XYZ file of C-alpha atoms in Angstrom:
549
model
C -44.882 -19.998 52.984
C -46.659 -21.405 49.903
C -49.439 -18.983 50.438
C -46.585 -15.495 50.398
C -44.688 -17.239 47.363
C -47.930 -17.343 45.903
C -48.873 -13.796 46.444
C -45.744 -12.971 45.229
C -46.468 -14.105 41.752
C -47.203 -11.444 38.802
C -51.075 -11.441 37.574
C -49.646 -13.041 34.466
C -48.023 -15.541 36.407
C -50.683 -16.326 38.248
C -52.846 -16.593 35.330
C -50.613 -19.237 33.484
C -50.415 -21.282 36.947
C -54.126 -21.380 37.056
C -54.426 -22.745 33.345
C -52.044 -24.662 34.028
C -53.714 -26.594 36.543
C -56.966 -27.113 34.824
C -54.819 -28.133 31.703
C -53.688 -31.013 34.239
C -57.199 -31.622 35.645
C -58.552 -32.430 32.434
C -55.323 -34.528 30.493
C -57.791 -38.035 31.487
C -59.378 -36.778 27.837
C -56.643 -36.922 26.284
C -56.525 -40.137 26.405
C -59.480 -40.549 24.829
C -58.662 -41.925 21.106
C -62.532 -41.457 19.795
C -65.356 -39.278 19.695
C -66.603 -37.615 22.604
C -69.345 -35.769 20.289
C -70.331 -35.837 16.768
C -69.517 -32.086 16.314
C -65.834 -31.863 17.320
C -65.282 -34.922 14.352
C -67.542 -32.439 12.096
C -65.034 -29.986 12.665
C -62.026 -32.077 12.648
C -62.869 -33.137 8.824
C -63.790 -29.797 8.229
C -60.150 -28.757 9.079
C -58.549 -31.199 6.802
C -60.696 -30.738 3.475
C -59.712 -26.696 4.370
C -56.296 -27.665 4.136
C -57.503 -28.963 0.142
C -60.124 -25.836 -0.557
C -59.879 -22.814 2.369
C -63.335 -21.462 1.330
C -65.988 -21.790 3.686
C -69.361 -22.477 2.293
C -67.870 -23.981 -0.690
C -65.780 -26.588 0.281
C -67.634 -27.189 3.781
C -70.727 -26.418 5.533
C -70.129 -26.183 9.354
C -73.997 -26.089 9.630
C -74.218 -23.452 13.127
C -70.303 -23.837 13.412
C -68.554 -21.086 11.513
C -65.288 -21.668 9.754
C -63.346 -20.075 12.413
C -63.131 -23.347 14.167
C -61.659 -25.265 11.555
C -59.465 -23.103 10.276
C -57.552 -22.818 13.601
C -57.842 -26.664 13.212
C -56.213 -26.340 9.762
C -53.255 -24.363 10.548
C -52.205 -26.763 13.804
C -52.648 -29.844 10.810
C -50.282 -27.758 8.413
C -47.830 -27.412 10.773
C -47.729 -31.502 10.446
C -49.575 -32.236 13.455
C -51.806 -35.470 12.845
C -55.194 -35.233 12.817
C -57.058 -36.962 15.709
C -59.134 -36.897 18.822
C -56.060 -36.846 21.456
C -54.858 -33.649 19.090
C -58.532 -32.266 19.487
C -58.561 -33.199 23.173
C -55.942 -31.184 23.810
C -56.834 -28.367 22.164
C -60.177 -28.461 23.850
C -58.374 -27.970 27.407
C -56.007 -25.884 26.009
C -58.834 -23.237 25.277
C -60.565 -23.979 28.450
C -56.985 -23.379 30.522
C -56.803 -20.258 27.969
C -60.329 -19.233 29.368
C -59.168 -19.903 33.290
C -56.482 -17.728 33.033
C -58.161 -14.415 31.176
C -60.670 -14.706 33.930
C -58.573 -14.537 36.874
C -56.862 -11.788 34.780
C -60.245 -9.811 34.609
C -60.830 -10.800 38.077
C -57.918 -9.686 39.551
C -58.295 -6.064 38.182
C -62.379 -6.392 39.870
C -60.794 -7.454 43.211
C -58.578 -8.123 45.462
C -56.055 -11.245 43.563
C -57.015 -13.695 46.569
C -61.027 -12.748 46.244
C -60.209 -13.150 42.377
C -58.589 -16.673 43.190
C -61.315 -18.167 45.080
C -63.809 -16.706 42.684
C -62.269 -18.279 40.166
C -62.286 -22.168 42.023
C -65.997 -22.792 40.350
C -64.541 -22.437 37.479
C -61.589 -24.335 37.639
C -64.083 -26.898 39.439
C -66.455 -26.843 36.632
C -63.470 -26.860 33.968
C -60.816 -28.832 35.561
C -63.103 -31.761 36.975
C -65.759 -32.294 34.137
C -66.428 -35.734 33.438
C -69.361 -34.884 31.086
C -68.329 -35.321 27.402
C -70.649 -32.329 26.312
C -67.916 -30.532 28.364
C -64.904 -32.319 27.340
C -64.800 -32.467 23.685
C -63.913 -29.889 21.082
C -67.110 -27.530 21.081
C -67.758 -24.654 18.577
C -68.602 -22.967 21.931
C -64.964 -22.773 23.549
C -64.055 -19.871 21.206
C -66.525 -17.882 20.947
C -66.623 -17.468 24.591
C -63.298 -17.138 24.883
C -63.507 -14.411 22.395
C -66.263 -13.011 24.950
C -63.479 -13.197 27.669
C -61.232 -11.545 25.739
C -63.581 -8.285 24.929
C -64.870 -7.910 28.206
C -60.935 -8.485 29.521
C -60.491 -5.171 27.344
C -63.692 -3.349 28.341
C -63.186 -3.450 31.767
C -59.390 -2.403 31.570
C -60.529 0.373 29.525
C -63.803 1.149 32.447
C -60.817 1.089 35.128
C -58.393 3.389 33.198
C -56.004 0.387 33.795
C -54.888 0.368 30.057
C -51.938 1.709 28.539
C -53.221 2.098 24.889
C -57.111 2.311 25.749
C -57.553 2.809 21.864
C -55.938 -0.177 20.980
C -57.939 -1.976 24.075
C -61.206 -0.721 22.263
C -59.686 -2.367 18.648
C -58.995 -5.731 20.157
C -62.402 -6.091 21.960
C -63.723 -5.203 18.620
C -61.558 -7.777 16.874
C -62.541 -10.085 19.413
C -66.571 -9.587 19.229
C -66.184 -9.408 15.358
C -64.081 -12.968 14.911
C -67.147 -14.493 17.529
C -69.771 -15.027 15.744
C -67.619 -16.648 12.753
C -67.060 -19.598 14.956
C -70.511 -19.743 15.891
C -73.876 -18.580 14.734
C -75.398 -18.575 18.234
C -72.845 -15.316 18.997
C -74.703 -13.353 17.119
C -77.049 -11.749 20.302
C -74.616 -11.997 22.507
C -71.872 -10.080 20.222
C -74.883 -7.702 19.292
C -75.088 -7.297 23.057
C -71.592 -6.940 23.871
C -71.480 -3.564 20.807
C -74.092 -2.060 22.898
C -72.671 -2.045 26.203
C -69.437 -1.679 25.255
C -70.676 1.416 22.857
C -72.775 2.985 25.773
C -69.352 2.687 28.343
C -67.127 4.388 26.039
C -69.835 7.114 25.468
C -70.507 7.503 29.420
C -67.037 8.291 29.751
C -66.902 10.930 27.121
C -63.241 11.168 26.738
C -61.979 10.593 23.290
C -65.537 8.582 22.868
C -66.006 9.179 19.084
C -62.317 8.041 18.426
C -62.783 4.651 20.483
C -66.473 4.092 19.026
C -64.705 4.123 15.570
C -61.669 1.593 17.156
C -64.754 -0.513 18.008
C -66.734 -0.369 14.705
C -63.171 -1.192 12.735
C -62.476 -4.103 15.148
C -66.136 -5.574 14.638
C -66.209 -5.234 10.959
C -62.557 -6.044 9.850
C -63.005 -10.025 10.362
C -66.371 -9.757 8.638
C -65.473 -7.606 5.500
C -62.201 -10.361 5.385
C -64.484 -13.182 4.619
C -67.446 -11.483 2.869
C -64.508 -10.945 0.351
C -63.237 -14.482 0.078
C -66.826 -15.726 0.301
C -67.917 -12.913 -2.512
C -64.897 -13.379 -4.420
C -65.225 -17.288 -4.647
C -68.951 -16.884 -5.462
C -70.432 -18.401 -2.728
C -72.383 -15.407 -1.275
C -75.860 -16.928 -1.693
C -75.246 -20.335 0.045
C -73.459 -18.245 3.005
C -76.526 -16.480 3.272
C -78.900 -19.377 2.942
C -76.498 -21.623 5.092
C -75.313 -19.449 7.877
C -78.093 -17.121 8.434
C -81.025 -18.310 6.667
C -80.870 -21.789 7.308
C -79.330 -21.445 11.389
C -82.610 -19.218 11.847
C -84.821 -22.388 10.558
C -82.771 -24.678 12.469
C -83.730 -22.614 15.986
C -86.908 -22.832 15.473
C -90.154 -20.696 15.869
C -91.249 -21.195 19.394
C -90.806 -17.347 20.074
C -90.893 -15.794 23.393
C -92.778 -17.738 25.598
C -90.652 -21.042 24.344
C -87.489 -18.888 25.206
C -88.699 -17.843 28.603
C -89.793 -21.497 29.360
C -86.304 -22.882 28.614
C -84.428 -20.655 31.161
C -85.388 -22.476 34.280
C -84.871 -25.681 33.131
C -81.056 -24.678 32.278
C -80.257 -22.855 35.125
C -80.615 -26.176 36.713
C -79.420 -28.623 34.966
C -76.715 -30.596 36.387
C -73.831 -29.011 34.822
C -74.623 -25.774 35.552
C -76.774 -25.889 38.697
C -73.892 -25.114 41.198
C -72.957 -21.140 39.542
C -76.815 -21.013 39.732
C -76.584 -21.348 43.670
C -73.731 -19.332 43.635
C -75.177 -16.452 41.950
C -77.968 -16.559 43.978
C -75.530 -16.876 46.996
C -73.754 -13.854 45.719
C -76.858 -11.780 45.331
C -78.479 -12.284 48.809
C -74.995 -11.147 49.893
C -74.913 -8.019 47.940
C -78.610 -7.119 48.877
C -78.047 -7.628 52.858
C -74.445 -6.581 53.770
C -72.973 -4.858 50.620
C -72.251 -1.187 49.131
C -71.527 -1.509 45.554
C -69.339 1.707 44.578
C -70.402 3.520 40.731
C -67.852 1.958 38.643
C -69.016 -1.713 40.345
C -72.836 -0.743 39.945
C -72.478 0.003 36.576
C -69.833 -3.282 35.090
C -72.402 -5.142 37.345
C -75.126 -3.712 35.238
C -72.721 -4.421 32.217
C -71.798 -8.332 33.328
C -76.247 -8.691 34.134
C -76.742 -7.807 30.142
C -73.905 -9.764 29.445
C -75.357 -13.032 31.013
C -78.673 -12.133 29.822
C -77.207 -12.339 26.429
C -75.640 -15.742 26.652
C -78.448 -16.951 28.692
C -80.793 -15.842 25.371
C -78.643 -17.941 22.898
C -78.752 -20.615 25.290
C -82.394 -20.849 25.848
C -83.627 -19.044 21.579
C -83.226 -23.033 19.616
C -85.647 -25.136 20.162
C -83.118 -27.622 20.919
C -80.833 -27.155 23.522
C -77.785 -29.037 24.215
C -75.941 -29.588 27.862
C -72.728 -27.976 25.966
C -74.541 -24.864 25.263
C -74.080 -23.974 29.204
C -70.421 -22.938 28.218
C -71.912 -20.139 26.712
C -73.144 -19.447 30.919
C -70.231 -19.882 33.040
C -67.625 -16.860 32.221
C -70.421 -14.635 32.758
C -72.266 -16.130 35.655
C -68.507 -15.898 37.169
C -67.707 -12.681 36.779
C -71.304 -11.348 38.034
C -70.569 -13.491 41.060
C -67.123 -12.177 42.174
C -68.354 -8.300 41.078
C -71.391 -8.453 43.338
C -69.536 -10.033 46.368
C -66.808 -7.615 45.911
C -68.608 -4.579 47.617
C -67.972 -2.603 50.949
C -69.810 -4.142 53.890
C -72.574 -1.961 55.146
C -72.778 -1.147 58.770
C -76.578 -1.014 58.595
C -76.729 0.281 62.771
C -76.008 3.810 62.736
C -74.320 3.945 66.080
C -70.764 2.609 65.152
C -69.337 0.755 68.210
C -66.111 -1.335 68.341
C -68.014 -4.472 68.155
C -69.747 -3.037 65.146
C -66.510 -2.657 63.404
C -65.133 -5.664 64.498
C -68.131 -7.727 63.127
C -67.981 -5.993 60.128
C -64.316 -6.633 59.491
C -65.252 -10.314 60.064
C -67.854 -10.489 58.001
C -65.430 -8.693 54.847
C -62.876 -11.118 55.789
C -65.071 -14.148 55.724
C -67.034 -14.125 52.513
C -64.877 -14.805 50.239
C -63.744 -18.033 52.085
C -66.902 -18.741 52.955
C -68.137 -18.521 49.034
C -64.940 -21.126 48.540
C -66.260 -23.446 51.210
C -69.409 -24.168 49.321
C -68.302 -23.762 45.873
C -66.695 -26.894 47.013
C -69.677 -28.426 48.768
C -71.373 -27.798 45.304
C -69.182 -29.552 42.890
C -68.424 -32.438 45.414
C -70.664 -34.656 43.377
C -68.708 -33.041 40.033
C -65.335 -34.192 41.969
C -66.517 -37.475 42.871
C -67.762 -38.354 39.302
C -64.111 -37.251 38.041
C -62.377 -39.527 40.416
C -64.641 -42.305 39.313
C -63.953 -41.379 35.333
C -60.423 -40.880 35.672
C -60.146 -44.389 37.410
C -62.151 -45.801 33.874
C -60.324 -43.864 31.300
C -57.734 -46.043 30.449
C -60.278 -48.687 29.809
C -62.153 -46.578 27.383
C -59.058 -44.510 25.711
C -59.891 -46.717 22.277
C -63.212 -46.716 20.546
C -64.982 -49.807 21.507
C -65.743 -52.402 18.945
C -69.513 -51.973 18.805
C -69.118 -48.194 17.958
C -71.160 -47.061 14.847
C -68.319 -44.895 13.713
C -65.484 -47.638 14.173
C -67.538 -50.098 12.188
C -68.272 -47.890 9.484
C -65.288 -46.391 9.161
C -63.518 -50.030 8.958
C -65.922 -51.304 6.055
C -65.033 -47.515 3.855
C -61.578 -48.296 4.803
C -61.468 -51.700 3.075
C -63.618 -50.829 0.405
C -61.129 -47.840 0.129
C -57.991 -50.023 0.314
C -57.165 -49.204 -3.774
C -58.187 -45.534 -3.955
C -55.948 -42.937 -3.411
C -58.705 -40.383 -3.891
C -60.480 -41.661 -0.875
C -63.675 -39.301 -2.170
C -66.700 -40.910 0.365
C -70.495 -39.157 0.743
C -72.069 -40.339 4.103
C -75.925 -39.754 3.921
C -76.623 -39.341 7.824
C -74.801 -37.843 11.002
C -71.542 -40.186 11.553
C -68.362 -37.251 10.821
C -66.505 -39.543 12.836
C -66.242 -42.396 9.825
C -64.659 -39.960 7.908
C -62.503 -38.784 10.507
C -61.648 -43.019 11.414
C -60.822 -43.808 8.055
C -58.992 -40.803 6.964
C -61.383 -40.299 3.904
C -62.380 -36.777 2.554
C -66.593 -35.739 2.169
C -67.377 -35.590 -1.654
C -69.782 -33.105 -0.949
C -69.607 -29.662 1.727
C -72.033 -31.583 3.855
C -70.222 -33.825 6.262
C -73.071 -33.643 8.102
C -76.947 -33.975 6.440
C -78.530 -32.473 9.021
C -80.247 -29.809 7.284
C -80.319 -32.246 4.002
C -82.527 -35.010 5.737
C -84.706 -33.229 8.531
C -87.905 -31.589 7.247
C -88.059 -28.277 7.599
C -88.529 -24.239 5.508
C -84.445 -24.771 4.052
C -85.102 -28.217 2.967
C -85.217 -28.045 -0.523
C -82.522 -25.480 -0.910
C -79.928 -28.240 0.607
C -81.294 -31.001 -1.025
C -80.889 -29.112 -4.445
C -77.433 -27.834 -3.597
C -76.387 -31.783 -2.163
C -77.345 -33.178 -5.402
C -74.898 -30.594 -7.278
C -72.076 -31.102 -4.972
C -72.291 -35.203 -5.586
C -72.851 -34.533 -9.127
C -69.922 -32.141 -9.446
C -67.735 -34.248 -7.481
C -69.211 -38.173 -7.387
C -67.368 -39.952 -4.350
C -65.997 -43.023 -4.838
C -68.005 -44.141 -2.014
C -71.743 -44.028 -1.279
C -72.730 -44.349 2.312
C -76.961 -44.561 3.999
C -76.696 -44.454 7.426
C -79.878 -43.846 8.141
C -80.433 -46.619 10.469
C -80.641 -48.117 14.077
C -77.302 -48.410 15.716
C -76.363 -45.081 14.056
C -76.825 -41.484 14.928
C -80.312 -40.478 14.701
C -81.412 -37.398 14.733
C -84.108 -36.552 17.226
C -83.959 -32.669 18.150
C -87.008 -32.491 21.218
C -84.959 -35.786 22.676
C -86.744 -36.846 25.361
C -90.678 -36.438 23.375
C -91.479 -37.226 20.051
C -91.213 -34.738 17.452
C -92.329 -34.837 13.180
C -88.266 -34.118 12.729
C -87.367 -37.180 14.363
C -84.934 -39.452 11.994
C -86.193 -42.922 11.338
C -84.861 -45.562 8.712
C -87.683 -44.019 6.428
C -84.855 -40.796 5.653
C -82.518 -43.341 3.715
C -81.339 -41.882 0.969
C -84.713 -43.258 -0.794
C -86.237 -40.146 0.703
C -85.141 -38.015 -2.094
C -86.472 -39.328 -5.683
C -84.007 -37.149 -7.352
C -81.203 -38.564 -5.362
C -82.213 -41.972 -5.580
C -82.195 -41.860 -9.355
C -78.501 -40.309 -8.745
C -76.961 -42.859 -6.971
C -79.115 -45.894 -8.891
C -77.537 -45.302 -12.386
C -74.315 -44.723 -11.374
C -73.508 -46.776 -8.151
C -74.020 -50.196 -7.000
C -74.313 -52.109 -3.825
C -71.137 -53.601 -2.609
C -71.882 -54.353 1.257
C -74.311 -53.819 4.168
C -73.428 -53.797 7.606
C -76.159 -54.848 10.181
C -75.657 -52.357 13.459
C -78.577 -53.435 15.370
C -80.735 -56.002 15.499
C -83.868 -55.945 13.657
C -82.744 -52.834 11.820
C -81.540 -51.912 8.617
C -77.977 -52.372 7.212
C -75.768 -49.686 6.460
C -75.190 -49.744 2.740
C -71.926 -49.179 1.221
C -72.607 -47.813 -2.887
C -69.473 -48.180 -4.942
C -69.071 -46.057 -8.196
C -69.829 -48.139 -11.306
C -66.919 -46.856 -12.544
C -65.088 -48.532 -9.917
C -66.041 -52.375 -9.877
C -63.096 -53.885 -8.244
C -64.438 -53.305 -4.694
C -65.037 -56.247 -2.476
C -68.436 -57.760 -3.288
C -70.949 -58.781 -0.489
């Protein structure tokens, strides 16, 4: 009865039932009242000193995050939401349910909607049950792929002839690719990618193919030409180019080719993503035995292969690569799986008997259950690490005491007590002190990443972090650069000459230490671990009354 009531539910339905349930599947995060991941309290802050200057690459530098995902992050906060991590939590899985539910969508129009359903359980699996905080926290990955989801939603309405307005189809996917890769500089191949194929479909079908290529170029180009004016307008257009592109190309490195290449196996099984990589395989022995793919499937397969290929290139290009990059992986590897597993079965014995048929009806009938069955196997150990989380997450919802962030944030907070500007400059990685003690960054860097590290760019954002503190000098000085705080280390598990040590302090730079001698002086320092340095807290000379040590 359950099973008929659910076949009896529209696509759209069905879709917000799906999302639904991985929404519920993952509220244990929300929960969670502290950082899951240094970049999602980057972009929180980055949200709220929006709401004070809306300029990107003026008032903040997302470093490989684009301004897309603080801005959405800005206009939830205007509407008076409060900023926090259970408010970013739940965004998070809202995007993720959002993703669920455009899938099955796309799905359902590949295949039959129960085939789409139980191609869609990895996902929800993968989604629903993570445990992982790379896959729990705000990422500048969730929308750009759902962006991705949206486009290819489009292009494959628009390959079925399913669409009502197939020009308009073309505009959004356009929109969609365009608006990508300003929430993250990774998108770039893979929205490069997605203009080709969706370019060489609209000219394969020849029908009205010039008037949708132009839909397509508009829809890519509007969202850029938008912020090349406010970034042009505002004067900023150098230190977009240096930042975004310039300094994102440093940051991924120069291992070329063979470095690419060599990172593919190793994240096709990692943990996270090792079960689609079994399924895909799963899928493709299937296809190659017992399956007919018809043209339209041959060639959205070939489409979805490029597609992956794509994501799997941004994944593997940096030389560091980060367990939340595999986002990027799964919408793809998902709809490859359920497209190649969708085909006719073959009858490979020419003489058709009854058995013949019968076996073959069997075997069309079976697979998809049969791909459920160990989708499940698969993510068993997934499952089981959820139960085991869920059962902790009360006793973890609060940030413990001996969290870097927490600490630090509590010492700018009672140094900070008098202020009402609340103007603090943290030299280091810890966005989440700002974010903990509701203090603003002095200077577009929230993050030094590119400030500290040696590298090709380093120079440029040393220069442009002394103007920033010099245009706008915090109240508060903050190093750091020390043990018991986030340390940059980019190979992570082998040594490498970018490695942070307590050697970057803000010493590092002579032109910065002279900066921050004359004009600020030591209030406090705040051991984190043992045998290392203090943080040191610098208070404006201007602005004596702090606490003393």
């Amino acid at each position: 009865m359950l099973a008929a009531r659910l076949r009896s539910l529209s696509p759209t339905r069905m879709a917000f039932l799906l999302a639904a349930l991985t929404f519920f599947f993952r509220m244990p995060s929300a929960f969670l009242r502290h950082e899951l991941n240094p970049d999602e309290s980057l972009m929180l802050i980055q949200g709220v000193k929006f709401l004070i200057d809306p300029v990107p690459w003026r008032s903040v530098d997302g470093f490989s995050s684009g301004p897309l995902n603080s801005w959405g992050i800005s206009a939830l906060l205007a509407l008076g939401i409060k900023p926090g991590y259970v408010f970013l939590h739940l965004l998070a899985s809202s995007l993720v349910a959002a993703l669920v539910g455009l899938t099955w969508l796309t799905l359902a129009r590949l295949a039959p909607r129960s085939h789409a359903a139980i191609g869609v359980t990895p996902m929800i699996l993968f989604m629903g049950f993570a445990s992982d905080d790379n896959f729990l926290h705000y990422s500048s990955e969730l929308i750009p792929v759902l962006l991705f989801a949206l486009a290819i939603h489009f292009l494959v309405e628009e390959e079925l002839g399913t669409s009502r307005y197939p020009s308009l189809a073309v505009f959004a996917s356009g929109l969609a690719i365009g608006c990508s890769v300003w929430a993250k500089s990774q998108a770039f191949p893979i929205a490069g990618a997605l203009t080709l194929l969706i370019t060489a479909s609209l000219i394969r079908k020849r029908e009205n193919w010039i008037r949708h290529c132009a839909a397509l170029t508009a829809g890519i180009l509007l969202p850029a030409a938008a912020i090349l004016i406010v970034v042009g307008t505002a004067g900023v257009t150098d230190d977009f180019w240096n930042s975004y592109l310039r300094g994102n190309l440093a940051y991924a490195g120069t291992g070329g080719l063979a470095a690419t290449v060599g990172h593919v196996l190793p994240a096709l099984t990692q943990r996270e993503i090792f079960a689609f990589s079994v399924l895909l395989i799963f899928a493709l022995a299937l296809c190659a035995s017992r399956l007919s793919l018809s043209r339209n499937q041959v060639w959205l397969a070939g489409l979805f292969a490029a597609y992956f290929s794509a994501c799997l290139f941004a994944v593997c290009r940096p030389v560091a690569t980060f367990p939340h990059y595999m986002t990027l992986l799964v919408h793809p590897m998902t709809l490859l799986g359920v497209l190649l597993t969708s085909g006719s079965i073959v009858n490979p014995v020419r003489v058709v008997t009854a058995s013949r048929i019968a076996e073959q009806q069997l075997v069309s009938r079976a697979r998809f259950p049969i791909l459920g069955i160990v989708a499940l196997i698969l993510f068993v150990p997934q499952i089981t690490r959820y139960i085991r989380y869920t059962g902790n997450v009360f006793d973890r919802h609060m940030p413990p005491a001996t969290d870097a962030n927490y600490k630090i944030a509590s010492a700018i907070s009672d140094l900070l007590r008098t202020e009402r500007s609340r103007k603090v400059s943290i030299w280091g990685w810890m966005p989440g002190a700002y974010v903990l003690s509701r203090s603003v960054p002095a200077t577009r860097d929230a993050i030094c990443g590119m400030v500290i590290t040696r590298g090709p760019m380093q120079s440029y954002y040393r220069q442009r972090f002394l103007h920033d503190l010099r245009q706008n000098m915090p109240d508060l000085f903050v190093d750091s650069v020390v043990k018991g705080a986030f340390l940059w280390h980019p190979n992570f598990d082998r040594p490498s000459p970018n490695d942070w040590t307590e050697q970057d302090g803000y010493e590092s730079d002579p032109a910065l230490k002279t900066l921050i001698d004359a004009n600020y002086v030591l209030v406090r320092e705040l051991p984190l671990a043992p045998g290392g340095h203090p943080v040191r807290f610098f208070a404006r000379l201007a602005h004596r009354a702090y606490q003393s040590l």
